[in-house]
Each structure stands twice: as structure tokens, then as C-alpha cells.
Amino acid sequence: MSIGRGDLDRNLGLRLRRAHGAVQRHFADHFADLGLTQKQVSVLWLTGDHPDLAQADLAQALDMDRATTMALVHGLEKRGLLSRSPSRTDGRRIAFRLTDAGETMLKDARAAIVAHEDWLKARFSKAELATLEELLARIYR
């Protein structure tokens, strides 16, 4: 039996949740072999781009609280993908860096991200994509 959603289908929050769910499912399918979540990929990516990042830097860049960020870092560290040591620029801070295994994982993750982004962006024209990116940014800015 198919249940119509009626006016509920005009609920923007529901539409965003359904779109998010579709993107998450596709991401999970493409990252199952790597065993990474989107948040873990983001931590690896930023750490790879900015060696010597501290917990507060990562939390701010990813709009996450410090406790969540630290849990992600601990998990990646246990897998041997991240290491932590005193910052090269500020000895009072503990900084994160990718290990060799982390560099390899990030390379694989970036390739998977390209495929995932291609899948997502193929649903829109260039003009639609530019508009969508701007409209979505209004929500979280």
C-alpha cells in the first residue's frame, strides 16, 4: 500500500532530510570498503591539507563540538591514520598529522569523493548547481 504524503511533501525540512538521507546512503555505499564516515573523511582531508591542526581548529572548521571532534580523532588514531604531537608552531598545543597510512587512505577517499560528487552533481545543470550551492550555504552561514 502506498501512502501519499499530501501537504507534508511541501515541508522543506522533510525534503532536506530526504535529500540528506539519499546522499548519505550513496556515500555509505561508496565508502564501505574504506570504512570511513563523512566526518572521518573531513578530518583526514583537513589534516592532510593543513598539517599541525589542533582539535579546536578542526572543530571550528567542521562546525562540530570539541568532544565529537576528539572522538573522531581517537578513532582515526586507533586505526593508525592520524598521529598527535606538540605543534611545530605552538608547543602548548597538540597538533594532528596524517601518518603514511593516513596519506594513503586520504588518497583513496579523495578518489571516492570524486565519484560520489559526480553522482550528486549529475542531477543538476551547471546553473542549477551554482544556485543550489548558494541556497544551501544560506542555511548554515
CSV table of N, CA and C in Angstrom, one decimal:
chain,number,residue,atom,x,y,z
A,1,MET,N,0.8,-1.2,0.0
A,1,MET,CA,0.0,0.0,0.0
A,1,MET,C,0.9,1.2,0.0
A,2,SER,N,0.6,2.1,-0.9
A,2,SER,CA,1.4,3.4,-1.0
A,2,SER,C,0.6,4.5,-0.2
A,3,ILE,N,1.3,5.2,0.6
A,3,ILE,CA,0.7,6.2,1.4
A,3,ILE,C,1.2,7.6,0.9
A,4,GLY,N,0.3,8.4,0.4
A,4,GLY,CA,0.6,9.7,0.0
A,4,GLY,C,1.0,10.6,1.1
A,5,ARG,N,1.9,11.5,0.9
A,5,ARG,CA,2.3,12.4,1.9
A,5,ARG,C,1.5,13.8,1.9
A,6,GLY,N,0.8,14.0,0.9
A,6,GLY,CA,0.0,15.2,0.8
A,6,GLY,C,0.8,16.5,1.1
A,7,ASP,N,0.3,17.3,1.9
A,7,ASP,CA,0.9,18.6,2.3
A,7,ASP,C,2.3,18.4,2.9
A,8,LEU,N,2.5,17.3,3.5
A,8,LEU,CA,3.8,17.0,4.1
A,8,LEU,C,4.9,17.1,3.1
A,9,ASP,N,4.6,16.8,1.8
A,9,ASP,CA,5.6,16.8,0.8
A,9,ASP,C,6.1,18.3,0.5
A,10,ARG,N,5.4,19.2,1.0
A,10,ARG,CA,5.8,20.6,0.8
A,10,ARG,C,6.6,21.1,2.0
A,11,ASN,N,6.8,20.3,2.9
A,11,ASN,CA,7.6,20.6,4.1
A,11,ASN,C,9.1,20.6,3.8
A,12,LEU,N,9.7,21.8,3.8
A,12,LEU,CA,11.1,22.0,3.4
A,12,LEU,C,12.0,21.1,4.2
A,13,GLY,N,11.8,21.1,5.5
A,13,GLY,CA,12.7,20.3,6.4
A,13,GLY,C,12.6,18.8,6.0
A,14,LEU,N,11.5,18.3,5.7
A,14,LEU,CA,11.4,16.9,5.3
A,14,LEU,C,12.1,16.7,4.0
A,15,ARG,N,12.0,17.6,3.1
A,15,ARG,CA,12.7,17.5,1.8
A,15,ARG,C,14.2,17.5,2.0
A,16,LEU,N,14.7,18.4,2.8
A,16,LEU,CA,16.1,18.4,3.1
A,16,LEU,C,16.5,17.1,3.8
A,17,ARG,N,15.7,16.6,4.7
A,17,ARG,CA,16.1,15.3,5.4
A,17,ARG,C,16.1,14.2,4.4
A,18,ARG,N,15.1,14.1,3.5
A,18,ARG,CA,15.1,13.0,2.5
A,18,ARG,C,16.3,13.1,1.5
A,19,ALA,N,16.6,14.4,1.1
A,19,ALA,CA,17.8,14.6,0.2
A,19,ALA,C,19.1,14.1,1.0
A,20,HIS,N,19.2,14.6,2.2
A,20,HIS,CA,20.4,14.2,3.0
A,20,HIS,C,20.5,12.7,3.2
A,21,GLY,N,19.3,12.0,3.4
A,21,GLY,CA,19.3,10.6,3.5
A,21,GLY,C,19.8,9.9,2.2
A,22,ALA,N,19.4,10.4,1.1
A,22,ALA,CA,19.8,9.8,-0.2
A,22,ALA,C,21.3,10.0,-0.4
A,23,VAL,N,21.8,11.2,-0.1
A,23,VAL,CA,23.2,11.4,-0.2
A,23,VAL,C,24.0,10.6,0.8
A,24,GLN,N,23.6,10.4,2.0
A,24,GLN,CA,24.2,9.6,3.0
A,24,GLN,C,24.3,8.1,2.6
A,25,ARG,N,23.2,7.6,2.0
A,25,ARG,CA,23.2,6.2,1.6
A,25,ARG,C,24.2,6.0,0.5
A,26,HIS,N,24.2,6.9,-0.5
A,26,HIS,CA,25.2,6.8,-1.6
A,26,HIS,C,26.6,6.9,-1.1
A,27,PHE,N,26.8,7.8,-0.2
A,27,PHE,CA,28.2,7.9,0.4
A,27,PHE,C,28.6,6.6,1.1
A,28,ALA,N,27.7,6.1,2.0
A,28,ALA,CA,28.0,4.9,2.7
A,28,ALA,C,28.3,3.7,1.8
A,29,ASP,N,27.5,3.6,0.7
A,29,ASP,CA,27.8,2.5,-0.2
A,29,ASP,C,29.2,2.7,-0.9
A,30,HIS,N,29.6,3.9,-1.2
A,30,HIS,CA,30.9,4.1,-1.8
A,30,HIS,C,32.1,4.1,-0.9
A,31,PHE,N,31.8,4.2,0.4
A,31,PHE,CA,32.9,4.3,1.4
A,31,PHE,C,32.9,3.0,2.2
A,32,ALA,N,32.1,2.0,2.0
A,32,ALA,CA,32.0,0.8,2.8
A,32,ALA,C,33.4,0.1,2.8
A,33,ASP,N,34.0,0.1,1.6
A,33,ASP,CA,35.3,-0.6,1.6
A,33,ASP,C,36.4,0.1,2.4
A,34,LEU,N,36.3,1.4,2.5
A,34,LEU,CA,37.3,2.2,3.2
A,34,LEU,C,37.0,2.2,4.7
A,35,GLY,N,35.7,2.0,5.1
A,35,GLY,CA,35.3,2.0,6.5
A,35,GLY,C,35.4,3.4,7.1
A,36,LEU,N,35.0,4.4,6.3
A,36,LEU,CA,35.1,5.8,6.7
A,36,LEU,C,33.7,6.5,6.7
A,37,THR,N,33.5,7.3,7.6
A,37,THR,CA,32.3,8.2,7.6
A,37,THR,C,32.6,9.5,6.9
A,38,GLN,N,31.6,10.3,6.6
A,38,GLN,CA,31.8,11.6,6.0
A,38,GLN,C,32.6,12.5,7.0
A,39,LYS,N,32.3,12.4,8.3
A,39,LYS,CA,33.1,13.2,9.2
A,39,LYS,C,34.5,12.8,9.3
A,40,GLN,N,34.8,11.5,9.3
A,40,GLN,CA,36.2,11.0,9.3
A,40,GLN,C,36.9,11.4,8.1
A,41,VAL,N,36.3,11.4,6.9
A,41,VAL,CA,36.9,11.8,5.7
A,41,VAL,C,37.2,13.3,5.8
A,42,SER,N,36.3,14.1,6.4
A,42,SER,CA,36.6,15.5,6.5
A,42,SER,C,37.8,15.8,7.4
A,43,VAL,N,37.9,15.0,8.5
A,43,VAL,CA,39.0,15.2,9.4
A,43,VAL,C,40.3,14.9,8.7
A,44,LEU,N,40.3,13.8,8.0
A,44,LEU,CA,41.5,13.4,7.2
A,44,LEU,C,41.9,14.4,6.2
A,45,TRP,N,40.9,14.9,5.5
A,45,TRP,CA,41.1,15.9,4.4
A,45,TRP,C,41.7,17.2,4.9
A,46,LEU,N,41.1,17.7,6.0
A,46,LEU,CA,41.6,19.0,6.6
A,46,LEU,C,43.0,18.8,7.2
A,47,THR,N,43.2,17.7,7.8
A,47,THR,CA,44.5,17.4,8.4
A,47,THR,C,45.6,17.2,7.3
A,48,GLY,N,45.2,16.6,6.2
A,48,GLY,CA,46.1,16.5,5.1
A,48,GLY,C,46.4,17.8,4.4
A,49,ASP,N,45.4,18.7,4.3
A,49,ASP,CA,45.6,20.0,3.7
A,49,ASP,C,46.3,21.0,4.7
A,50,HIS,N,46.1,20.7,6.0
A,50,HIS,CA,46.7,21.7,7.0
A,50,HIS,C,47.4,20.9,8.1
A,51,PRO,N,48.5,20.3,7.9
A,51,PRO,CA,49.2,19.6,8.9
A,51,PRO,C,49.4,20.5,10.1
A,52,ASP,N,49.4,20.0,11.3
A,52,ASP,CA,49.6,20.8,12.5
A,52,ASP,C,48.3,21.4,13.0
A,53,LEU,N,47.1,20.9,12.6
A,53,LEU,CA,45.9,21.4,13.1
A,53,LEU,C,45.7,20.9,14.5
A,54,ALA,N,45.0,21.7,15.3
A,54,ALA,CA,44.7,21.3,16.7
A,54,ALA,C,43.2,21.0,16.7
A,55,GLN,N,42.8,20.4,17.8
A,55,GLN,CA,41.4,20.0,18.0
A,55,GLN,C,40.4,21.1,17.8
A,56,ALA,N,40.7,22.3,18.4
A,56,ALA,CA,39.9,23.4,18.3
A,56,ALA,C,39.7,23.9,16.8
A,57,ASP,N,40.8,23.8,16.1
A,57,ASP,CA,40.8,24.2,14.6
A,57,ASP,C,39.9,23.3,13.8
A,58,LEU,N,40.0,22.0,14.1
A,58,LEU,CA,39.2,21.0,13.4
A,58,LEU,C,37.7,21.2,13.7
A,59,ALA,N,37.4,21.4,15.0
A,59,ALA,CA,36.0,21.5,15.5
A,59,ALA,C,35.4,22.8,14.8
A,60,GLN,N,36.1,23.9,14.8
A,60,GLN,CA,35.6,25.1,14.2
A,60,GLN,C,35.4,24.9,12.7
A,61,ALA,N,36.3,24.4,12.0
A,61,ALA,CA,36.2,24.2,10.6
A,61,ALA,C,35.1,23.3,10.2
A,62,LEU,N,34.8,22.3,11.0
A,62,LEU,CA,33.7,21.4,10.7
A,62,LEU,C,32.4,21.6,11.4
A,63,ASP,N,32.3,22.7,12.1
A,63,ASP,CA,31.1,23.1,12.8
A,63,ASP,C,30.7,21.9,13.8
A,64,MET,N,31.6,21.4,14.5
A,64,MET,CA,31.4,20.3,15.5
A,64,MET,C,31.9,20.8,16.9
A,65,ASP,N,31.3,20.1,17.9
A,65,ASP,CA,31.9,20.4,19.2
A,65,ASP,C,33.2,19.7,19.4
A,66,ARG,N,34.0,20.2,20.4
A,66,ARG,CA,35.3,19.6,20.6
A,66,ARG,C,35.3,18.1,21.0
A,67,ALA,N,34.3,17.7,21.8
A,67,ALA,CA,34.2,16.3,22.2
A,67,ALA,C,33.9,15.4,21.0
A,68,THR,N,33.1,15.8,20.1
A,68,THR,CA,32.8,15.0,18.9
A,68,THR,C,34.1,14.9,18.0
A,69,THR,N,34.8,16.0,17.9
A,69,THR,CA,36.0,16.1,17.1
A,69,THR,C,37.0,15.2,17.7
A,70,MET,N,37.2,15.2,19.0
A,70,MET,CA,38.2,14.3,19.7
A,70,MET,C,37.8,12.9,19.5
A,71,ALA,N,36.5,12.5,19.6
A,71,ALA,CA,36.1,11.1,19.4
A,71,ALA,C,36.5,10.7,18.0
A,72,LEU,N,36.3,11.5,17.0
A,72,LEU,CA,36.7,11.2,15.6
A,72,LEU,C,38.3,11.0,15.5
A,73,VAL,N,39.0,11.9,16.1
A,73,VAL,CA,40.4,11.9,16.1
A,73,VAL,C,40.9,10.6,16.8
A,74,HIS,N,40.3,10.2,17.9
A,74,HIS,CA,40.7,9.0,18.6
A,74,HIS,C,40.5,7.8,17.7
A,75,GLY,N,39.4,7.7,17.0
A,75,GLY,CA,39.1,6.6,16.2
A,75,GLY,C,40.1,6.5,15.0
A,76,LEU,N,40.4,7.6,14.4
A,76,LEU,CA,41.4,7.6,13.3
A,76,LEU,C,42.8,7.3,13.8
A,77,GLU,N,43.1,7.8,15.0
A,77,GLU,CA,44.4,7.5,15.6
A,77,GLU,C,44.5,6.0,15.9
A,78,LYS,N,43.5,5.4,16.4
A,78,LYS,CA,43.5,3.9,16.7
A,78,LYS,C,43.7,3.1,15.4
A,79,ARG,N,43.2,3.6,14.3
A,79,ARG,CA,43.4,3.0,13.0
A,79,ARG,C,44.8,3.2,12.4
A,80,GLY,N,45.5,4.1,13.1
A,80,GLY,CA,46.9,4.4,12.6
A,80,GLY,C,46.9,5.4,11.4
A,81,LEU,N,45.8,6.2,11.3
A,81,LEU,CA,45.7,7.1,10.2
A,81,LEU,C,46.1,8.6,10.6
A,82,LEU,N,46.1,8.8,11.9
A,82,LEU,CA,46.5,10.2,12.4
A,82,LEU,C,47.4,10.0,13.6
A,83,SER,N,48.3,10.9,13.7
A,83,SER,CA,49.1,11.0,14.9
A,83,SER,C,49.0,12.3,15.6
A,84,ARG,N,49.3,12.4,16.8
A,84,ARG,CA,49.3,13.7,17.5
A,84,ARG,C,50.6,13.9,18.2
A,85,SER,N,51.0,15.1,18.2
A,85,SER,CA,52.3,15.5,18.9
A,85,SER,C,52.2,17.0,19.1
A,86,PRO,N,53.2,17.6,19.9
A,86,PRO,CA,53.2,19.0,20.1
A,86,PRO,C,53.2,19.8,18.7
A,87,SER,N,52.5,20.8,18.7
A,87,SER,CA,52.5,21.7,17.5
A,87,SER,C,53.9,22.2,17.1
A,88,ARG,N,54.2,22.2,15.9
A,88,ARG,CA,55.5,22.8,15.4
A,88,ARG,C,55.6,24.3,15.6
A,89,THR,N,54.4,24.9,15.6
A,89,THR,CA,54.3,26.4,15.7
A,89,THR,C,54.0,26.9,17.1
A,90,ASP,N,53.4,26.1,17.9
A,90,ASP,CA,53.0,26.5,19.3
A,90,ASP,C,53.0,25.3,20.2
A,91,GLY,N,54.1,25.1,20.9
A,91,GLY,CA,54.4,24.0,21.8
A,91,GLY,C,53.3,23.7,22.8
A,92,ARG,N,52.4,24.7,23.1
A,92,ARG,CA,51.4,24.4,24.1
A,92,ARG,C,50.2,23.7,23.5
A,93,ARG,N,50.2,23.6,22.2
A,93,ARG,CA,49.0,22.9,21.5
A,93,ARG,C,49.5,21.5,21.1
A,94,ILE,N,48.5,20.6,21.1
A,94,ILE,CA,48.7,19.3,20.5
A,94,ILE,C,48.1,19.3,19.1
A,95,ALA,N,48.9,18.9,18.1
A,95,ALA,CA,48.5,19.0,16.7
A,95,ALA,C,48.4,17.6,16.1
A,96,PHE,N,47.6,17.5,15.1
A,96,PHE,CA,47.4,16.3,14.4
A,96,PHE,C,48.0,16.3,13.0
A,97,ARG,N,48.5,15.1,12.6
A,97,ARG,CA,49.1,15.0,11.3
A,97,ARG,C,48.7,13.6,10.8
A,98,LEU,N,48.7,13.5,9.5
A,98,LEU,CA,48.4,12.2,8.8
A,98,LEU,C,49.7,11.3,8.9
A,99,THR,N,49.4,10.0,9.2
A,99,THR,CA,50.5,9.0,9.1
A,99,THR,C,50.6,8.7,7.6
A,100,ASP,N,51.6,7.8,7.3
A,100,ASP,CA,51.7,7.3,5.9
A,100,ASP,C,50.5,6.6,5.5
A,101,ALA,N,49.9,5.8,6.5
A,101,ALA,CA,48.7,5.0,6.2
A,101,ALA,C,47.5,6.0,6.0
A,102,GLY,N,47.5,7.1,6.8
A,102,GLY,CA,46.5,8.2,6.6
A,102,GLY,C,46.6,8.9,5.3
A,103,GLU,N,47.8,9.1,4.8
A,103,GLU,CA,48.0,9.7,3.5
A,103,GLU,C,47.4,8.8,2.4
A,104,THR,N,47.7,7.5,2.5
A,104,THR,CA,47.2,6.6,1.5
A,104,THR,C,45.7,6.5,1.6
A,105,MET,N,45.1,6.5,2.8
A,105,MET,CA,43.7,6.4,3.0
A,105,MET,C,43.0,7.7,2.4
A,106,LEU,N,43.7,8.8,2.6
A,106,LEU,CA,43.1,10.1,2.1
A,106,LEU,C,43.1,10.1,0.6
A,107,LYS,N,44.1,9.6,0.0
A,107,LYS,CA,44.2,9.5,-1.5
A,107,LYS,C,43.0,8.6,-2.0
A,108,ASP,N,42.8,7.5,-1.3
A,108,ASP,CA,41.7,6.6,-1.7
A,108,ASP,C,40.3,7.3,-1.5
A,109,ALA,N,40.2,8.0,-0.3
A,109,ALA,CA,39.0,8.7,0.0
A,109,ALA,C,38.7,9.8,-1.0
A,110,ARG,N,39.7,10.6,-1.4
A,110,ARG,CA,39.5,11.7,-2.3
A,110,ARG,C,39.0,11.1,-3.7
A,111,ALA,N,39.5,10.0,-4.1
A,111,ALA,CA,39.0,9.3,-5.3
A,111,ALA,C,37.5,8.9,-5.2
A,112,ALA,N,37.2,8.4,-4.0
A,112,ALA,CA,35.8,8.0,-3.8
A,112,ALA,C,34.9,9.2,-3.7
A,113,ILE,N,35.4,10.3,-3.2
A,113,ILE,CA,34.6,11.6,-3.1
A,113,ILE,C,34.3,12.1,-4.5
A,114,VAL,N,35.3,12.0,-5.4
A,114,VAL,CA,35.1,12.5,-6.7
A,114,VAL,C,33.9,11.7,-7.4
A,115,ALA,N,33.9,10.4,-7.2
A,115,ALA,CA,32.8,9.6,-7.8
A,115,ALA,C,31.5,9.9,-7.1
A,116,HIS,N,31.5,10.1,-5.8
A,116,HIS,CA,30.3,10.5,-5.1
A,116,HIS,C,29.8,11.8,-5.5
A,117,GLU,N,30.7,12.8,-5.6
A,117,GLU,CA,30.3,14.2,-6.1
A,117,GLU,C,29.8,14.2,-7.5
A,118,ASP,N,30.4,13.4,-8.4
A,118,ASP,CA,29.9,13.3,-9.8
A,118,ASP,C,28.5,12.7,-9.8
A,119,TRP,N,28.2,11.7,-9.0
A,119,TRP,CA,26.9,11.2,-8.9
A,119,TRP,C,25.9,12.2,-8.5
A,120,LEU,N,26.2,13.0,-7.5
A,120,LEU,CA,25.3,14.0,-7.0
A,120,LEU,C,25.1,15.2,-7.9
A,121,LYS,N,26.2,15.7,-8.5
A,121,LYS,CA,26.2,16.8,-9.4
A,121,LYS,C,25.5,16.5,-10.7
A,122,ALA,N,25.5,15.3,-11.1
A,122,ALA,CA,24.9,14.9,-12.4
A,122,ALA,C,23.4,15.1,-12.4
A,123,ARG,N,22.8,15.3,-11.3
A,123,ARG,CA,21.4,15.6,-11.2
A,123,ARG,C,21.0,17.0,-11.5
A,124,PHE,N,22.0,17.9,-11.7
A,124,PHE,CA,21.8,19.3,-11.9
A,124,PHE,C,22.5,19.9,-13.1
A,125,SER,N,22.0,20.9,-13.7
A,125,SER,CA,22.8,21.6,-14.7
A,125,SER,C,23.8,22.5,-13.9
A,126,LYS,N,24.8,23.1,-14.7
A,126,LYS,CA,25.7,23.9,-14.0
A,126,LYS,C,25.1,25.1,-13.3
A,127,ALA,N,24.1,25.7,-14.0
A,127,ALA,CA,23.4,26.8,-13.4
A,127,ALA,C,22.6,26.4,-12.1
A,128,GLU,N,21.9,25.3,-12.2
A,128,GLU,CA,21.2,24.8,-11.1
A,128,GLU,C,22.1,24.5,-9.9
A,129,LEU,N,23.2,23.9,-10.2
A,129,LEU,CA,24.2,23.5,-9.2
A,129,LEU,C,24.7,24.8,-8.5
A,130,ALA,N,25.0,25.8,-9.2
A,130,ALA,CA,25.5,27.1,-8.6
A,130,ALA,C,24.4,27.6,-7.7
A,131,THR,N,23.2,27.6,-8.2
A,131,THR,CA,22.1,28.1,-7.4
A,131,THR,C,21.9,27.3,-6.1
A,132,LEU,N,21.9,26.0,-6.3
A,132,LEU,CA,21.8,25.1,-5.1
A,132,LEU,C,22.8,25.3,-4.1
A,133,GLU,N,24.1,25.4,-4.5
A,133,GLU,CA,25.2,25.7,-3.6
A,133,GLU,C,25.0,26.9,-2.8
A,134,GLU,N,24.5,28.0,-3.5
A,134,GLU,CA,24.3,29.3,-2.8
A,134,GLU,C,23.1,29.2,-1.8
A,135,LEU,N,22.0,28.5,-2.3
A,135,LEU,CA,20.9,28.4,-1.4
A,135,LEU,C,21.2,27.6,-0.2
A,136,LEU,N,21.9,26.5,-0.3
A,136,LEU,CA,22.2,25.7,0.8
A,136,LEU,C,23.1,26.4,1.8
A,137,ALA,N,24.1,27.2,1.3
A,137,ALA,CA,25.0,27.9,2.1
A,137,ALA,C,24.3,29.0,3.0
A,138,ARG,N,23.1,29.5,2.5
A,138,ARG,CA,22.4,30.4,3.3
A,138,ARG,C,21.9,29.8,4.6
A,139,ILE,N,21.7,28.5,4.6
A,139,ILE,CA,21.2,27.8,5.8
A,139,ILE,C,22.2,27.7,6.9
A,140,TYR,N,23.4,27.5,6.5
A,140,TYR,CA,24.5,27.2,7.5
A,140,TYR,C,25.4,28.4,7.7
A,141,ARG,N,25.3,29.5,7.0
A,141,ARG,CA,26.2,30.6,7.2
A,141,ARG,C,25.8,31.4,8.4
